[in-house]
Amino acid sequence: LFRSFGVDRCLMASNLPVDRVDQKPAERWASLWGAVQGRGLSDEQLRNLFRGNALRYYRIEDRIEEDAAQGTNRTAQGYLASKRRRYE
């Protein structure tokens, strides 16, 4: 897969909450991590595979900067905090 598409075009992900049927989230991530060990990937490629590519593809960093400029917060933490305030 990496040879065909390149590491920069791949994302590691889970299928939560369905994954929880047979494994705890930490176990699932450990399995995913173990699957890429010994594949000759650099530290940077591993960071991109597990985090950086998703940030770039979904433009998450751009949105965080936009939110900061506008004084809004669309991050998951901000969303959850707004829901908690709503029900308190």
Coordinates of N, CA and C in Angstrom, one line a residue, residues 35-63:
A35 N 1.6 -3.0 13.2 CA 1.5 -3.3 11.8 C 2.5 -2.5 10.9
V36 N 2.9 -1.4 11.4 CA 3.8 -0.6 10.6 C 5.3 -0.6 11.0
Q37 N 5.5 -1.3 12.1 CA 6.9 -1.4 12.6 C 7.7 -2.3 11.7
G38 N 8.9 -2.0 11.5 CA 9.8 -2.8 10.6 C 9.5 -2.7 9.1
R39 N 8.8 -1.6 8.8 CA 8.5 -1.4 7.4 C 9.5 -0.3 6.7
G40 N 10.4 0.1 7.5 CA 11.4 1.0 7.0 C 10.9 2.5 7.0
L41 N 9.9 2.8 7.7 CA 9.4 4.2 7.7 C 10.1 5.0 8.7
S42 N 10.4 6.3 8.3 CA 11.1 7.2 9.2 C 10.2 7.7 10.3
D43 N 10.7 8.3 11.3 CA 9.9 8.9 12.4 C 8.9 9.9 11.8
E44 N 9.3 10.7 10.8 CA 8.4 11.7 10.2 C 7.3 11.0 9.5
Q45 N 7.6 10.0 8.8 CA 6.6 9.2 8.1 C 5.6 8.6 9.0
L46 N 6.0 8.1 10.1 CA 5.1 7.5 11.1 C 4.2 8.6 11.7
R47 N 4.8 9.8 12.1 CA 4.0 10.9 12.6 C 3.0 11.3 11.6
N48 N 3.3 11.4 10.3 CA 2.3 11.7 9.3 C 1.3 10.7 9.2
L49 N 1.6 9.4 9.2 CA 0.7 8.4 9.0 C -0.4 8.4 10.1
F50 N 0.1 8.6 11.4 CA -0.8 8.6 12.5 C -1.5 9.9 12.9
R51 N -0.9 11.0 12.3 CA -1.5 12.3 12.7 C -1.4 13.4 11.6
G52 N -0.2 13.6 11.1 CA 0.0 14.7 10.2 C -0.8 14.7 9.0
N53 N -1.0 13.5 8.3 CA -1.7 13.4 7.1 C -3.2 13.8 7.3
A54 N -3.8 13.3 8.4 CA -5.2 13.7 8.8 C -5.3 15.2 9.0
L55 N -4.4 15.8 9.8 CA -4.4 17.2 10.0 C -4.4 18.0 8.7
R56 N -3.5 17.5 7.8 CA -3.4 18.2 6.5 C -4.6 17.9 5.6
Y57 N -5.1 16.7 5.5 CA -6.2 16.4 4.6 C -7.5 17.1 5.0
Y58 N -7.8 17.0 6.3 CA -9.0 17.6 6.8 C -8.8 19.1 7.1
R59 N -7.6 19.6 6.9 CA -7.4 21.1 7.1 C -7.6 21.5 8.6
I60 N -7.3 20.6 9.5 CA -7.6 20.9 10.9 C -6.8 22.0 11.4
E61 N -5.5 22.1 11.1 CA -4.7 23.2 11.6 C -5.2 24.5 11.0
D62 N -5.6 24.5 9.8 CA -6.1 25.8 9.2 C -7.4 26.2 9.9
R63 N -8.2 25.3 10.3 CA -9.4 25.6 11.0 C -9.2 26.1 12.4

